[in-house]
């Protein structure tokens, strides 16, 4: 074994607060060797990010640190301020979870890449700009000579994360700290980012400290795993040891809580053979040269008309459809087209989408960022005009309704957003948050509203005592339970859930999903469940609609779509979903390469 490039030796971190000392990290020790990926896993509050930040001196002033972090054998604590500045970026780089918080929105990408090179004396002027273009090319940004002069908002989420990675590798660091680098990304983009990190690790012999709560990502990337709980290391070992034969009950709970897609590598291999038979030739994935490109989040009607759709609606102008029992669908879209308008210019983002959701049925709406999933959800909520097509809620065409009729129909719809911290008013107590829809729609008196709030707190498995507490006093999982309770206040017949669990830790997510299933059975609401996590959709949904570039690509029952997909795009989505088993994931990764090659799409 070579000498560790980064070592944590009995690290202890505490924070001075108005309530006294808070111990965040309690004696953590582990090493990272050159070219090795060490994954640190655990739930929010376990001390993962605090531990990683000690290596770069990024902790706030109220932090007290004991123990030692050594970089390449040199204690970081003995370095001067100037040496630490040179350490950051040049020797140790960081990839943050949310690229838009790591990139300056008012500076061009070229300025931000050139700055990193000039600050550390790597290159200047035109030489630095040429290196910036090469970095973008290295991380897979198409047409880097032109795009290097664009701003961060002009790139997709996956491309922005690639730019952050380009900044991280600009100075050839010996260590990369990746803090939840794929949490906010779709499964296909996530797979591409992980492939990129894996390639860079091999080319640069860089040690990677990977912080994540996604056990599928751990199985895909890690050589060794460190499991943290309440600031302590409870288990460590090789990825096979920790994930295949976990010893600590907490590690076992993390693995058990991970939602699993009921599809293995064998299914992907069968798909590969079917695709090869269709194309009439075998393709060697190692020799394929076509690069992966991300979907354009904007489409024009002309471009949309060239893309296949598989909507099952009966067209516009025919009135609402009915279920086999004769009642109207809870939600029905007939060839709807949606667009955003800015300065009198309309940009078409959804074209000709049709689907039906029966009462008491959950439809999963899946696809990459920019596919139009959330745009459809906004239209159902009445937050976006429907210029073409018809959108029926319980048999009533919502876009055609006005005033009181429209408001009354909105009572039938509840909504759960992705980030509970952003969707709950921090100035309102929980009881008022839950009963706010009753106030808006003038339902009940004060006592009935309080009774309803307490009834819903029971339903979402929270103690009634939280009724007078504020959102900041609750955990992320508890806040999301409050969001679900508020969505159910008026007994809606239709619930819109837009990525309701993507911001939650895996064990909290499992508890919320379990509760969601029970509530759906209890209240029998229909649901449009928007998600990029196919395993979550597989757990909940009765049927699935797959969207790409604003069009419906494929739809059917959950088993039909997730077990026997027909469209290339759906097959790629399924192949990109990681599983929390190192050996199976290695097989899936190779099978995915073969699938992409068979479809004429190969990895860089």
Short mmCIF file of N, CA, C and O in Angstrom, two decimals, residues 535-585:
data_model
loop_
_atom_site.label_atom_id
_atom_site.label_comp_id
_atom_site.label_asym_id
_atom_site.label_seq_id
_atom_site.Cartn_x
_atom_site.Cartn_y
_atom_site.Cartn_z
N UNK A 535 -36.83 3.49 -8.51
CA UNK A 535 -37.12 2.54 -7.45
C UNK A 535 -38.27 3.03 -6.58
O UNK A 535 -39.12 2.24 -6.14
N UNK A 536 -38.34 4.32 -6.32
CA UNK A 536 -39.44 4.89 -5.55
C UNK A 536 -40.75 4.74 -6.33
O UNK A 536 -41.78 4.36 -5.76
N UNK A 537 -40.71 5.04 -7.63
CA UNK A 537 -41.90 4.88 -8.46
C UNK A 537 -42.34 3.42 -8.48
O UNK A 537 -43.54 3.11 -8.39
N UNK A 538 -41.38 2.51 -8.57
CA UNK A 538 -41.69 1.08 -8.57
C UNK A 538 -42.38 0.67 -7.27
O UNK A 538 -43.25 -0.21 -7.24
N UNK A 539 -41.98 1.30 -6.16
CA UNK A 539 -42.56 0.98 -4.85
C UNK A 539 -44.00 1.44 -4.74
O UNK A 539 -44.84 0.76 -4.14
N UNK A 540 -44.33 2.59 -5.35
CA UNK A 540 -45.63 3.23 -5.10
C UNK A 540 -46.64 3.11 -6.24
O UNK A 540 -47.84 2.92 -6.00
N UNK A 541 -46.18 3.27 -7.47
CA UNK A 541 -47.09 3.56 -8.58
C UNK A 541 -47.80 2.33 -9.12
O UNK A 541 -47.25 1.23 -9.14
N UNK A 542 -49.04 2.56 -9.60
CA UNK A 542 -49.79 1.52 -10.31
C UNK A 542 -49.45 1.52 -11.80
O UNK A 542 -49.46 0.48 -12.45
N UNK A 543 -49.16 2.72 -12.33
CA UNK A 543 -48.74 2.81 -13.73
C UNK A 543 -47.76 3.96 -13.88
O UNK A 543 -47.61 4.79 -12.98
N UNK A 544 -47.09 4.00 -15.03
CA UNK A 544 -45.98 4.92 -15.24
C UNK A 544 -46.11 5.59 -16.60
O UNK A 544 -46.46 4.95 -17.58
N UNK A 545 -45.82 6.90 -16.61
CA UNK A 545 -45.70 7.67 -17.85
C UNK A 545 -44.28 8.19 -17.94
O UNK A 545 -43.80 8.87 -17.04
N UNK A 546 -43.59 7.84 -19.03
CA UNK A 546 -42.20 8.27 -19.24
C UNK A 546 -42.19 9.45 -20.19
O UNK A 546 -42.79 9.38 -21.28
N UNK A 547 -41.51 10.54 -19.80
CA UNK A 547 -41.44 11.73 -20.65
C UNK A 547 -40.00 12.02 -21.04
O UNK A 547 -39.07 11.81 -20.26
N UNK A 548 -39.85 12.53 -22.27
CA UNK A 548 -38.55 12.97 -22.77
C UNK A 548 -38.77 14.15 -23.70
O UNK A 548 -39.60 14.10 -24.61
N UNK A 549 -38.03 15.21 -23.45
CA UNK A 549 -38.11 16.39 -24.32
C UNK A 549 -39.54 16.87 -24.53
O UNK A 549 -39.93 17.26 -25.63
N UNK A 550 -40.34 16.83 -23.48
CA UNK A 550 -41.70 17.36 -23.56
C UNK A 550 -42.72 16.45 -24.19
O UNK A 550 -43.87 16.86 -24.39
N UNK A 551 -42.34 15.23 -24.52
CA UNK A 551 -43.27 14.30 -25.14
C UNK A 551 -43.44 13.06 -24.27
O UNK A 551 -42.54 12.67 -23.53
N UNK A 552 -44.61 12.42 -24.38
CA UNK A 552 -44.83 11.13 -23.72
C UNK A 552 -44.18 10.06 -24.57
O UNK A 552 -44.58 9.82 -25.71
N UNK A 553 -43.17 9.40 -24.04
CA UNK A 553 -42.42 8.39 -24.78
C UNK A 553 -43.08 7.03 -24.67
O UNK A 553 -43.19 6.29 -25.63
N UNK A 554 -43.54 6.70 -23.45
CA UNK A 554 -44.08 5.37 -23.21
C UNK A 554 -44.92 5.42 -21.94
O UNK A 554 -44.58 6.12 -20.99
N UNK A 555 -46.03 4.68 -21.90
CA UNK A 555 -46.82 4.59 -20.69
C UNK A 555 -47.55 3.27 -20.62
O UNK A 555 -47.82 2.62 -21.63
N UNK A 556 -47.84 2.85 -19.39
CA UNK A 556 -48.51 1.58 -19.15
C UNK A 556 -48.44 1.24 -17.69
O UNK A 556 -48.11 2.08 -16.85
N UNK A 557 -48.75 0.00 -17.33
CA UNK A 557 -48.67 -0.41 -15.94
C UNK A 557 -47.21 -0.40 -15.51
O UNK A 557 -46.28 -0.43 -16.33
N UNK A 558 -47.01 -0.36 -14.20
CA UNK A 558 -45.65 -0.33 -13.66
C UNK A 558 -44.84 -1.53 -14.13
O UNK A 558 -43.67 -1.40 -14.52
N UNK A 559 -45.45 -2.71 -14.12
CA UNK A 559 -44.73 -3.91 -14.58
C UNK A 559 -44.38 -3.81 -16.06
O UNK A 559 -43.29 -4.20 -16.48
N UNK A 560 -45.30 -3.31 -16.87
CA UNK A 560 -45.04 -3.20 -18.31
C UNK A 560 -43.86 -2.26 -18.58
O UNK A 560 -42.98 -2.57 -19.39
N UNK A 561 -43.85 -1.11 -17.93
CA UNK A 561 -42.84 -0.10 -18.23
C UNK A 561 -41.50 -0.41 -17.57
O UNK A 561 -40.45 -0.27 -18.19
N UNK A 562 -41.51 -0.81 -16.31
CA UNK A 562 -40.26 -0.99 -15.58
C UNK A 562 -39.67 -2.40 -15.72
O UNK A 562 -38.51 -2.61 -15.36
N UNK A 563 -40.45 -3.34 -16.20
CA UNK A 563 -39.92 -4.69 -16.40
C UNK A 563 -39.78 -5.06 -17.88
O UNK A 563 -38.93 -5.85 -18.24
N UNK A 564 -40.62 -4.47 -18.72
CA UNK A 564 -40.59 -4.82 -20.14
C UNK A 564 -40.69 -3.55 -21.00
O UNK A 564 -41.63 -3.40 -21.79
N UNK A 565 -39.72 -2.63 -20.88
CA UNK A 565 -39.79 -1.38 -21.65
C UNK A 565 -39.54 -1.63 -23.14
O UNK A 565 -38.74 -2.49 -23.52
N UNK A 566 -40.23 -0.87 -23.98
CA UNK A 566 -40.07 -1.01 -25.43
C UNK A 566 -39.21 0.10 -26.03
O UNK A 566 -38.50 -0.13 -27.01
N UNK A 567 -39.27 1.29 -25.44
CA UNK A 567 -38.58 2.43 -26.02
C UNK A 567 -37.13 2.50 -25.55
O UNK A 567 -36.82 2.18 -24.40
N UNK A 568 -36.24 2.92 -26.44
CA UNK A 568 -34.82 3.02 -26.11
C UNK A 568 -34.59 3.90 -24.89
O UNK A 568 -33.76 3.59 -24.02
N UNK A 569 -35.28 5.02 -24.83
CA UNK A 569 -35.07 5.98 -23.74
C UNK A 569 -35.42 5.35 -22.39
O UNK A 569 -34.67 5.51 -21.41
N UNK A 570 -36.54 4.63 -22.32
CA UNK A 570 -36.93 3.97 -21.08
C UNK A 570 -35.90 2.92 -20.68
O UNK A 570 -35.55 2.78 -19.50
N UNK A 571 -35.40 2.20 -21.65
CA UNK A 571 -34.37 1.19 -21.38
C UNK A 571 -33.11 1.84 -20.81
O UNK A 571 -32.49 1.31 -19.88
N UNK A 572 -32.75 3.03 -21.32
CA UNK A 572 -31.57 3.72 -20.79
C UNK A 572 -31.80 4.21 -19.37
O UNK A 572 -30.89 4.16 -18.53
N UNK A 573 -32.99 4.70 -19.08
CA UNK A 573 -33.32 5.12 -17.72
C UNK A 573 -33.16 3.97 -16.74
O UNK A 573 -32.55 4.11 -15.67
N UNK A 574 -33.71 2.83 -17.08
CA UNK A 574 -33.66 1.66 -16.19
C UNK A 574 -32.23 1.16 -16.03
O UNK A 574 -31.82 0.77 -14.93
N UNK A 575 -31.47 1.16 -17.10
CA UNK A 575 -30.10 0.66 -17.03
C UNK A 575 -29.21 1.55 -16.17
O UNK A 575 -28.21 1.09 -15.62
N UNK A 576 -29.58 2.84 -16.05
CA UNK A 576 -28.75 3.78 -15.29
C UNK A 576 -29.03 3.75 -13.80
O UNK A 576 -28.26 4.32 -13.01
N UNK A 577 -30.11 3.13 -13.37
CA UNK A 577 -30.47 3.12 -11.94
C UNK A 577 -29.54 2.19 -11.18
O UNK A 577 -29.47 1.00 -11.47
N UNK A 578 -28.79 2.71 -10.17
CA UNK A 578 -27.85 1.85 -9.44
C UNK A 578 -28.55 0.99 -8.40
O UNK A 578 -29.64 1.34 -7.92
N UNK A 579 -27.93 -0.13 -8.05
CA UNK A 579 -28.46 -1.01 -7.00
C UNK A 579 -27.42 -1.11 -5.89
O UNK A 579 -26.22 -1.04 -6.14
N UNK A 580 -27.85 -1.29 -4.63
CA UNK A 580 -26.91 -1.31 -3.50
C UNK A 580 -26.23 -2.66 -3.31
O UNK A 580 -26.22 -3.22 -2.21
N UNK A 581 -25.65 -3.18 -4.38
CA UNK A 581 -24.94 -4.46 -4.32
C UNK A 581 -23.74 -4.34 -5.25
O UNK A 581 -23.90 -4.25 -6.47
N UNK A 582 -22.51 -4.31 -4.72
CA UNK A 582 -21.33 -4.00 -5.54
C UNK A 582 -21.18 -4.91 -6.75
O UNK A 582 -20.88 -4.42 -7.85
N UNK A 583 -21.36 -6.20 -6.59
CA UNK A 583 -21.14 -7.11 -7.71
C UNK A 583 -22.24 -6.99 -8.76
O UNK A 583 -21.98 -6.97 -9.97
N UNK A 584 -23.49 -6.90 -8.29
CA UNK A 584 -24.59 -6.71 -9.24
C UNK A 584 -24.44 -5.38 -9.97
O UNK A 584 -24.71 -5.29 -11.17
N UNK A 585 -24.00 -4.34 -9.23
CA UNK A 585 -23.87 -3.03 -9.86
C UNK A 585 -22.76 -3.04 -10.92
O UNK A 585 -22.88 -2.40 -11.97
#
